[in-house]
Structure formats: structure tokens, C-alpha cells
Coordinates of C-alpha atoms and ligand atoms in Angstrom, one line a residue:
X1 CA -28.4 4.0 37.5
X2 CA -29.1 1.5 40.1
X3 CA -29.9 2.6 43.8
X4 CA -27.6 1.5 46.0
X5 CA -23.4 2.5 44.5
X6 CA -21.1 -0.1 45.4
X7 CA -18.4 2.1 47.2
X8 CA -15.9 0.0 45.3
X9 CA -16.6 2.1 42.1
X10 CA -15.7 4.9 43.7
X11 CA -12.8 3.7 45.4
X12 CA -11.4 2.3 41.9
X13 CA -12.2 6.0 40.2
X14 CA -10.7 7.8 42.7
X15 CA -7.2 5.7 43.5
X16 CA -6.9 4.6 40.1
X17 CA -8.4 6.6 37.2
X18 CA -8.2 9.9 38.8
X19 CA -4.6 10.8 38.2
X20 CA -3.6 7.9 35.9
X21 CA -3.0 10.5 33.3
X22 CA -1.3 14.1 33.6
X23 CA -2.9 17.3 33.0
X24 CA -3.4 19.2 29.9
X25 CA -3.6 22.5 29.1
X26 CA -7.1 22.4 27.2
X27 CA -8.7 20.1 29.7
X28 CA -11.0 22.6 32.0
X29 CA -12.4 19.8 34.0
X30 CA -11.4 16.0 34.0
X31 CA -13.0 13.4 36.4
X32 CA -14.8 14.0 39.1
X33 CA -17.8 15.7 37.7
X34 CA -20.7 14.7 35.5
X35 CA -19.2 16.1 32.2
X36 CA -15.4 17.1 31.1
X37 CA -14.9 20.2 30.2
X38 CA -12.9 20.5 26.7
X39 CA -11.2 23.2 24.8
X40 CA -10.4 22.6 20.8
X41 CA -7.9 24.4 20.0
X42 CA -8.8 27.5 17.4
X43 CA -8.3 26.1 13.6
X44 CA -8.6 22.6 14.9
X45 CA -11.8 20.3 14.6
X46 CA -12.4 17.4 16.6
X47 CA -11.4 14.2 15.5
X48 CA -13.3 11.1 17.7
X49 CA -13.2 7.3 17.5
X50 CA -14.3 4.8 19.7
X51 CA -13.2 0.9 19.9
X52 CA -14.7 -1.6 22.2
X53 CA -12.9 -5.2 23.1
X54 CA -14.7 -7.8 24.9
X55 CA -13.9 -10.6 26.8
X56 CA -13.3 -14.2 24.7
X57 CA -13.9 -12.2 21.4
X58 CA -11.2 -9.4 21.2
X59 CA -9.1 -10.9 23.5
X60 CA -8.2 -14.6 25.4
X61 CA -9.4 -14.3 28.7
X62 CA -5.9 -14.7 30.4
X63 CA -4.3 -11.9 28.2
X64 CA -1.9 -9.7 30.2
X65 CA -4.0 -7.2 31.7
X66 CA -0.9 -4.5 31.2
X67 CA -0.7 -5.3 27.7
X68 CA -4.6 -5.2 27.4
X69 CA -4.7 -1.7 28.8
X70 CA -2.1 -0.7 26.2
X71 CA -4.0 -2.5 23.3
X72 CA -7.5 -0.9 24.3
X73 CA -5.6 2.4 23.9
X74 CA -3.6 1.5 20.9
X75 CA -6.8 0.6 18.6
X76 CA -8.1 3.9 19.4
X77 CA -5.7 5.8 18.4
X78 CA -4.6 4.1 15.2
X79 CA -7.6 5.3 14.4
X80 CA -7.0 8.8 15.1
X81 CA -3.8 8.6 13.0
X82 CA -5.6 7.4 10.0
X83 CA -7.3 10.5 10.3
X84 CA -3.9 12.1 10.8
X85 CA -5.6 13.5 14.1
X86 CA -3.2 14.2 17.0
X87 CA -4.5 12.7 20.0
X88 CA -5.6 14.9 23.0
X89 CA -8.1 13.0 25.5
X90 CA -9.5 10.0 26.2
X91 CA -12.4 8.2 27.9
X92 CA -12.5 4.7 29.4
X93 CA -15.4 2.6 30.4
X94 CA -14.4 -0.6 32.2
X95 CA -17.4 -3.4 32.8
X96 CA -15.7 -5.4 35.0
X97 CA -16.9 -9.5 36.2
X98 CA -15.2 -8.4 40.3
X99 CA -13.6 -5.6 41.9
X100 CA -9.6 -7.2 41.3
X101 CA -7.7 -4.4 42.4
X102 CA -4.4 -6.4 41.2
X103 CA -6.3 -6.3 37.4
X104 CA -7.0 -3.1 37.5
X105 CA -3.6 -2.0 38.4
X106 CA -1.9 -3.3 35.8
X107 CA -4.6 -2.1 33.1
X108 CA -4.3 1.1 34.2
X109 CA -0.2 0.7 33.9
X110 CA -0.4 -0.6 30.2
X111 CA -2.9 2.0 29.8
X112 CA -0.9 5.1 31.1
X113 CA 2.2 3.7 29.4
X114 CA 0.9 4.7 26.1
X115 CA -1.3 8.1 27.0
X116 CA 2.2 9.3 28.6
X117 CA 3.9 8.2 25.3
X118 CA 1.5 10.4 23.3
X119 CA 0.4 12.9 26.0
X120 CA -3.3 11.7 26.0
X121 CA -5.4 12.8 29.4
X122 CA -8.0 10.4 30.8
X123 CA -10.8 12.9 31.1
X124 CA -13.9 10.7 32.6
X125 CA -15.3 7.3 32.1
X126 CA -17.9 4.9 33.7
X127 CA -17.4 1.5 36.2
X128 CA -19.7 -0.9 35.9
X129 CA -19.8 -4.8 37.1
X130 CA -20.4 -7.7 34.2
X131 CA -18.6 -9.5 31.4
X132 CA -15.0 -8.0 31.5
X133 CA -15.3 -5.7 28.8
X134 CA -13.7 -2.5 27.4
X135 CA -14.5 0.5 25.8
X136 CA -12.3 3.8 24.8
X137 CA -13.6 6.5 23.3
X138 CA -10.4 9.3 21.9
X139 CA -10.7 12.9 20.9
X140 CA -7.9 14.3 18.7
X141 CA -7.2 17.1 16.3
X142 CA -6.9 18.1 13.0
X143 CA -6.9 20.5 10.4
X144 CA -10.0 19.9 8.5
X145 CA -8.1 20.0 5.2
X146 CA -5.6 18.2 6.4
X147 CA -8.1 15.2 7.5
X148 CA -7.2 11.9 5.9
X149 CA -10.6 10.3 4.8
X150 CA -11.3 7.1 3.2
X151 CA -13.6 8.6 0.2
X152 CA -10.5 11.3 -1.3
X153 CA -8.0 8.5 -3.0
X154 CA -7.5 9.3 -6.8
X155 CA -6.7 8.1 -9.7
X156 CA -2.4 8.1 -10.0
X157 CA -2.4 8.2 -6.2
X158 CA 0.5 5.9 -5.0
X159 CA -0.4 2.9 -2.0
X160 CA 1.7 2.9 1.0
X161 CA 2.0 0.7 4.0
X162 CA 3.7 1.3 7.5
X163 CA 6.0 -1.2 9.2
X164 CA 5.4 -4.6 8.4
X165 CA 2.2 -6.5 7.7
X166 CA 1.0 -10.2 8.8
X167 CA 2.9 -9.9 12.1
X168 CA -0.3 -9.8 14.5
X169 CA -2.0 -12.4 12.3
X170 CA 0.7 -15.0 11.9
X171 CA 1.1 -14.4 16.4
X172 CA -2.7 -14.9 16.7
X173 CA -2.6 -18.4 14.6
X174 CA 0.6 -19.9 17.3
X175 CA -1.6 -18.9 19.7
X176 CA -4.6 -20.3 18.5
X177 CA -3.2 -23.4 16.9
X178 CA -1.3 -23.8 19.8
X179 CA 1.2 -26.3 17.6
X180 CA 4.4 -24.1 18.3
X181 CA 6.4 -26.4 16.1
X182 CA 8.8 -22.9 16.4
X183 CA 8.5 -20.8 19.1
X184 CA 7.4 -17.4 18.6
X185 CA 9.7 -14.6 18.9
X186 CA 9.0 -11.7 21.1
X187 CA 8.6 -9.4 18.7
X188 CA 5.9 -10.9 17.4
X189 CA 4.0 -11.6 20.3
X190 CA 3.9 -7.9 21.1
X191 CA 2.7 -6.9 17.1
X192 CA -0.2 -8.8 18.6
X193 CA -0.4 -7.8 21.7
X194 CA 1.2 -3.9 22.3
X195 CA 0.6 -3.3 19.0
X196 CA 2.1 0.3 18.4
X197 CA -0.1 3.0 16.9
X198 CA 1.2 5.0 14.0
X199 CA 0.8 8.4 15.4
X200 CA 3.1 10.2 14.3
X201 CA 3.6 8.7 10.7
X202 CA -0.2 10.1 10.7
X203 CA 0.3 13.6 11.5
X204 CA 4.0 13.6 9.5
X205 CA 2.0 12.2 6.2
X206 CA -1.5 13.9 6.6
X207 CA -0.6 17.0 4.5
X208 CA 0.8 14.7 1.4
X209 CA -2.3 12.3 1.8
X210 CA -5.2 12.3 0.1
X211 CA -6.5 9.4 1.9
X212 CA -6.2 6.9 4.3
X213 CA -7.3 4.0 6.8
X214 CA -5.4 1.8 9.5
X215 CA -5.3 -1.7 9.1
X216 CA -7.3 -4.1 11.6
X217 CA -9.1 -6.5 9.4
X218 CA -6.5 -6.7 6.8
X219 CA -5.0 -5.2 3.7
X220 CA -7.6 -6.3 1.5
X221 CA -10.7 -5.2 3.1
X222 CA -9.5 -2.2 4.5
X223 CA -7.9 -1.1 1.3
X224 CA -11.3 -2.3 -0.2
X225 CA -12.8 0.5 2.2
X226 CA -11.2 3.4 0.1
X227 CA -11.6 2.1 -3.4
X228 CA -15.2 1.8 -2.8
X229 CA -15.8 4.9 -0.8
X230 CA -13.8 6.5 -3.7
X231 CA -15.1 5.1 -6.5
X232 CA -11.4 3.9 -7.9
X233 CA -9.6 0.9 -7.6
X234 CA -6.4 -0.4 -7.0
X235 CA -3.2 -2.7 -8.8
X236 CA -1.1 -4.2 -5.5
X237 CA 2.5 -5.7 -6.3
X238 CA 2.2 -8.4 -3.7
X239 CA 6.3 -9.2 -3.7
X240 CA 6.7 -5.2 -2.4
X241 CA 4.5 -5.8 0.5
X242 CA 6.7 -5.3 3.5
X243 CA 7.3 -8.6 5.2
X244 CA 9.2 -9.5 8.9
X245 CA 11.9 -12.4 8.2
X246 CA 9.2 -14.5 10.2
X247 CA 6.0 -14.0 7.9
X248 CA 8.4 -14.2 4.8
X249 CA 9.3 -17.4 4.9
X250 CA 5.8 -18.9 5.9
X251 CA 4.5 -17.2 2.9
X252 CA 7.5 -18.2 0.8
X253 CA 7.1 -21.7 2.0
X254 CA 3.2 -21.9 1.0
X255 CA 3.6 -19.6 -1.7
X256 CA 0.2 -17.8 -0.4
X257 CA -0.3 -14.0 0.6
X258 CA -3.2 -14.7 2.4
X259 CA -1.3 -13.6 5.9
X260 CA 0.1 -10.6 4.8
X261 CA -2.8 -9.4 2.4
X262 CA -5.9 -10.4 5.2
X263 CA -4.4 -10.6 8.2
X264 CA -6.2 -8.7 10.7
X265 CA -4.5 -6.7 14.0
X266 CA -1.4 -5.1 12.5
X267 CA -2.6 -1.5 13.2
X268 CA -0.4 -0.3 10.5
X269 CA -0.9 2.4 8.0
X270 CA -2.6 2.5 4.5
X271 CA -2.3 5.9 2.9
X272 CA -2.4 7.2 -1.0
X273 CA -1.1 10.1 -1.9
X274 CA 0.3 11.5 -5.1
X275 CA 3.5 10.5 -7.1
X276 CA 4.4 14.1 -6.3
X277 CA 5.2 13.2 -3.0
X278 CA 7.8 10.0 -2.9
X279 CA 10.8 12.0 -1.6
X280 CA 9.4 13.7 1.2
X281 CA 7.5 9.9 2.4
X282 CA 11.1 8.8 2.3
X283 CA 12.5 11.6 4.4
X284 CA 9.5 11.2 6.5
X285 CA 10.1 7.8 6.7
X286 CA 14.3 7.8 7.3
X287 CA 13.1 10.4 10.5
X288 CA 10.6 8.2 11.8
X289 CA 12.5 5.1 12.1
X290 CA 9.6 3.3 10.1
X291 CA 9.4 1.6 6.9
X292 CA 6.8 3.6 4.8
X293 CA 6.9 1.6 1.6
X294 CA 5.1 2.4 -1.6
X295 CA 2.8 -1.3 -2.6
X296 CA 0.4 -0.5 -5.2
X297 CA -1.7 2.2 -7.2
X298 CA -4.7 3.7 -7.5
X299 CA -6.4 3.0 -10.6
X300 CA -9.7 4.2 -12.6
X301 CA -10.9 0.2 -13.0
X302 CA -12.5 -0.7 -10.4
X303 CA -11.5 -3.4 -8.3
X304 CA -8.3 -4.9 -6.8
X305 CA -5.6 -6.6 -8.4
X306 CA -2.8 -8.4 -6.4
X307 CA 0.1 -8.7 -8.8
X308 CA 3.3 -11.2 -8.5
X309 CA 6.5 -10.0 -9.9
X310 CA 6.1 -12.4 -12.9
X311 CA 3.2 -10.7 -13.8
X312 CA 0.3 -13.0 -13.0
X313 CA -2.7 -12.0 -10.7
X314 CA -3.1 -14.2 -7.7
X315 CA -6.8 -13.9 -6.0
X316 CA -6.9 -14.8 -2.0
X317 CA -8.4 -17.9 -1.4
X318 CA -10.6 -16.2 1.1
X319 CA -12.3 -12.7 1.7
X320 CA -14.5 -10.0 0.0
X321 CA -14.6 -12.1 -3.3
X322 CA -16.7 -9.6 -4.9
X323 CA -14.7 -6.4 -3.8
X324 CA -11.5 -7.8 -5.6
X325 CA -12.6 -9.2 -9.0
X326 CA -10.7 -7.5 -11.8
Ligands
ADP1 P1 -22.2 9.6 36.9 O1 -23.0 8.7 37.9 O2 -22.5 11.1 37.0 O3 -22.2 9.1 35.5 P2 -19.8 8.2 37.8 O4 -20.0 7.9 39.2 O5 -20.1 7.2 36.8 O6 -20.7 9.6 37.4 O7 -18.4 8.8 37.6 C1 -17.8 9.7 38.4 C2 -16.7 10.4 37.7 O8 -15.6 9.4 37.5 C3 -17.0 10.9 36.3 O9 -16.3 12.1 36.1 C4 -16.6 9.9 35.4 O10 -16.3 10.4 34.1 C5 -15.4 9.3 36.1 N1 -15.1 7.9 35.8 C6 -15.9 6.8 36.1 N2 -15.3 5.6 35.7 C7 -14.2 6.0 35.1 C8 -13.2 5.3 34.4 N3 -13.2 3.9 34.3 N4 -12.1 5.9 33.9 C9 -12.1 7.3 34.0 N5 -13.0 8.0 34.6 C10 -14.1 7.4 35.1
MG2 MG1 -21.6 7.0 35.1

């Protein structure tokens, strides 16, 4: 720690990050002191995940600092739904280039936006000056049985997807590109840029899964995460893949999957669970409001094959080559 505390640190924990979240039940002790003091609830364990964006990497520099306080959250607790954790507390370190008071109200507006959606309590942090940069750490719970890990798929187990995939990657090339021949709708903008977390889809599916992962670097690798963690593989039928009217026709037009399959961003939901369990994912799914659509199988050969309807295999032109062989 260095010697002399800019008072501005202070000034930002206390009028900003103090009561930016409301009070929970289990929390003993939130900011203020060296440590937060926690309670699990009995027959829970601790689920925790943490997620750091940084400046020009994760993020353009001009970004919407409301909708990057909602994204820093939303990452982390994707992640806890993958786990089919319910999320409980959260911690936030800010490195921040100047004291921008303006900034740091909107972050912390995106950012309560979403903890009052999912009644998530900012329970401590740090403030430090440098490269903007962000890191949020979450705590949820879970059943340990009930945990969704990556290494439980088997063999039989159907492959479902929430929502709609490509969305976030086909946003991030307009942007990048910056040839908007079309502009983008709204809608896509925000599956880039609020992308909503699939928490409760999580906790509705966990006791059907046998495993699961959220999807930030793409269908293909983060599928590829499971298969090889479980020592199975996987047949996809690419025409079932869930598509917005927007990334349909781009990938009707080039006749390439490569958005939907390796787009990164979507926070979306990859889970397998047993044939057993189809009519209760489609109630689950008809009570959510979200797609929840069955893509693929697991299979004893290793590897991943991405079928078309006509039967032939089409390999991405790009991406974990050796992963996907048949
Ligand atoms: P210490 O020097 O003991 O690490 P700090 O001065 O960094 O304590 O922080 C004081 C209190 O404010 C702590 O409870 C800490 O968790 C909290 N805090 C600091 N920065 C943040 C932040 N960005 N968001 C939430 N809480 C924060
Ligand atoms: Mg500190």
C-alpha cells in the first residue's frame, strides 16, 4: 500500500460503492472493514468466479460506461449459472487512469442495474489509479450435487443452447469493420454490450444437467471444453443452431457457420443432460421466456462433428483444428 491515500479513494468508496447494492440477509459485514463477513447457507457450497476486462482489450475505450458496469457483472455471473450457482455477493476492483466522478456514476448505475435484477450485494472491493481496468470477483450457491461441471457429460446426453448464438460476434465485426453497409439493430448492439446472464435458466436446468459451460469464446471451443474434460465427444446439427433473423441471413448468404459456431461474447448456455429430460427443458423453457433448444449429442467418438441437414460434415475454416477432427 503506498503511504500517502489519495482521499479521492475514499470519497469514491464511500459515496459510491458503499450502498450501491442493498443488504442481504447472509452478509454479516460489507464495506467498510478489512474483510466481509459471509454466511453460506447450510447444504450450500460456495460457488466463486472471477472475470477481469481491461481497457482496449475487453472493451473500446469509449464503451458506455453504464453498459460496461452491467457487462463486468454480467460475465461473472454467467459464469455462476453455468455452474447452476445462484448468485449472492460480489466484489469489485476498479483501477482507474483519473478520479471521473461522471464515469464512475454511470458504472456503478449499469452495475447496480443488474445486482438489483439478481439480488447480488457488493460486499468490498479495492480503488486503485492506472490503466482503466476491471475486475469482479462473484460468490454464489449450490448444491454440490446439483453443481454443473464441465468433466460429467455422457455418452446419450443431449446438447442444448440458450437464446440465440452469433449475436455478440456478428455486433463486434460492424463495429470493428466499421463498413455499416446495414445498420445494426438495437438488439444486437446490446447482445454485445448488456449481454444478459442466464441465471435463472442455470438454476431451473441444474438438477436435469449433467454438465455444462457458458459460452464466451464460442460454441466450438467451449463445447470442446466438456468433451475433453469428459473424455466423450460430440455430433452438432449445425441447421438447429438457433439463429437471430440478422445472423441467419449472413450465414445463409456465405453459406459458413463460422459466426454462429465460433463467435465469442454471447454469454449463452451450453448444457447436456439426458434424453430423459426433453419435456421438462421445454416447460422450463415455455416459463422462462427463452429458447432452450436441443443442437447436438454426446457421443463415445471422440471429437466434434458439425453436421448440415444433407448429411455432410462441414469443418470451420478457423479454430481448435485438432479438438474437432472426426
Ligand atoms: P484496505 O486498505 O484495508 O484494503 P481499502 O481502503 O482498500 O481497505 O477499502 C476500504 C473498504 O472499501 C473495504 O471494505 C473494501 O472492501 C471497500 N472497497 C474499496 N474499493 C471498493 C470498490 N471498488 N467496490 C466495493 N468496495 C470497495
Ligand atoms: Mg485495499
Amino acid at each position: 500500500m503506498k503511504i500517502t491515500r489519495e482521499t479521492a479513494e475514499f470519497a469514491l468508496i464511500n459515496r459510491y460503492f458503499k450502498k450501491l447494492t442493498k443488504s442481504r440477509d447472509d452478509v454479516v459485514l460489507g464495506i467498510g472493514d478489512d474483510a466481509a463477513l459471509l454466511k453460506v447457507p447450510d447444504g450450500m457450497t460456495l460457488a466463486v468466479s472471477m472475470d477481469t476486462l481491461v481497457s482496449g482489450i475487453h472493451f473500446f475505450e469509449d464503451v458506455t460506461p453504464e453498459y460496461l458496469g452491467h457487462k463486468a457483472l454480467a460475465v461473472n455471473l454467467s459464469d455462476l449459472a453455468a455452474m447452476g450457482a445462484a448468485p449472492a455477493w460480489v466484489t469489485l476492483s476498479l483501477t482507474l487512469p483519473e478520479v471521473n466522478e461522471t464515469w464512475v456514476y454511470d458504472f456503478c448505475r449499469g452495475f447496480a442495474g443488474l445486482a438489483k435484477q439478481y439480488d447480488v450485494q457488493l460486499i468490498g472491493g479495492d480503488t486503485t489509479k492506472g490503466p482503466l481496468s476491471i475486475s469482479v470477483q462473484v460468490h454464489g450457491f449450490v448444491p454440490q450435487h446439483l453443481a454443473m461441471r464441465r468433466d460429467a457429460a455422457r455418452v446419450g446426453d443431449d446438447i442444448y443452447v440458450t437464446g440465440t448464438l452469433g449475436d455478440a460476434a456478428l455486433a463486434l465485426k460492424h463495429l470493428k469493420d466499421n463498413q455499416l453497409k446495414s445498420p445494426l439493430s438495437l438488439p444486437l448492439i446490446d447482445r454485445l454490450e448488456r449481454p444478459q446472464p442466464r441465471v435463472e435458466a442455470g438454476v431451473a436446468l441444474r438438477h436435469l444437467a449433467h454438465s455444462a459451460i457458458d459460452l464466451s469464446d464460442g460454441l466450438l471451443a467451449d463445447l470442446g471444453h466438456i468433451l475433453s474434460l469428459s473424455g466423450v465427444g460430440a455430433s452438432l446439427a449445425l441447421e438447429k443452431i438457433p439463429l437471430s433473423s440478422e445472423v441467419a441471413s449472413v450465414v445463409d448468404l456465405h453459406r459458413d457457420w463460422s459466426l454462429t459456431v465460433s463467435g465469442g461474447d454471447d454469454y449463452e448456455l451450453c448444457v447436456t443432460l439426458p434424453e430423459a429430460g426433453r419435456a421438462e427443458v421445454a416447460e422450463i423453457s415455455c416459463r422462462l421466456g427463452l429458447a432452450i433448444t436441443r443442437i447436438g449429442k454426446i457421443e463415445k467418438q471422440p471429437g466434434l462433428r458439425c453436421r448440415e441437414s444433407n448429411g455432410n460434415i462441414w469443418s470451420p475454416p478457423h479454430l481448435g483444428f485438432d479438438h474437432f477432427s472426426s
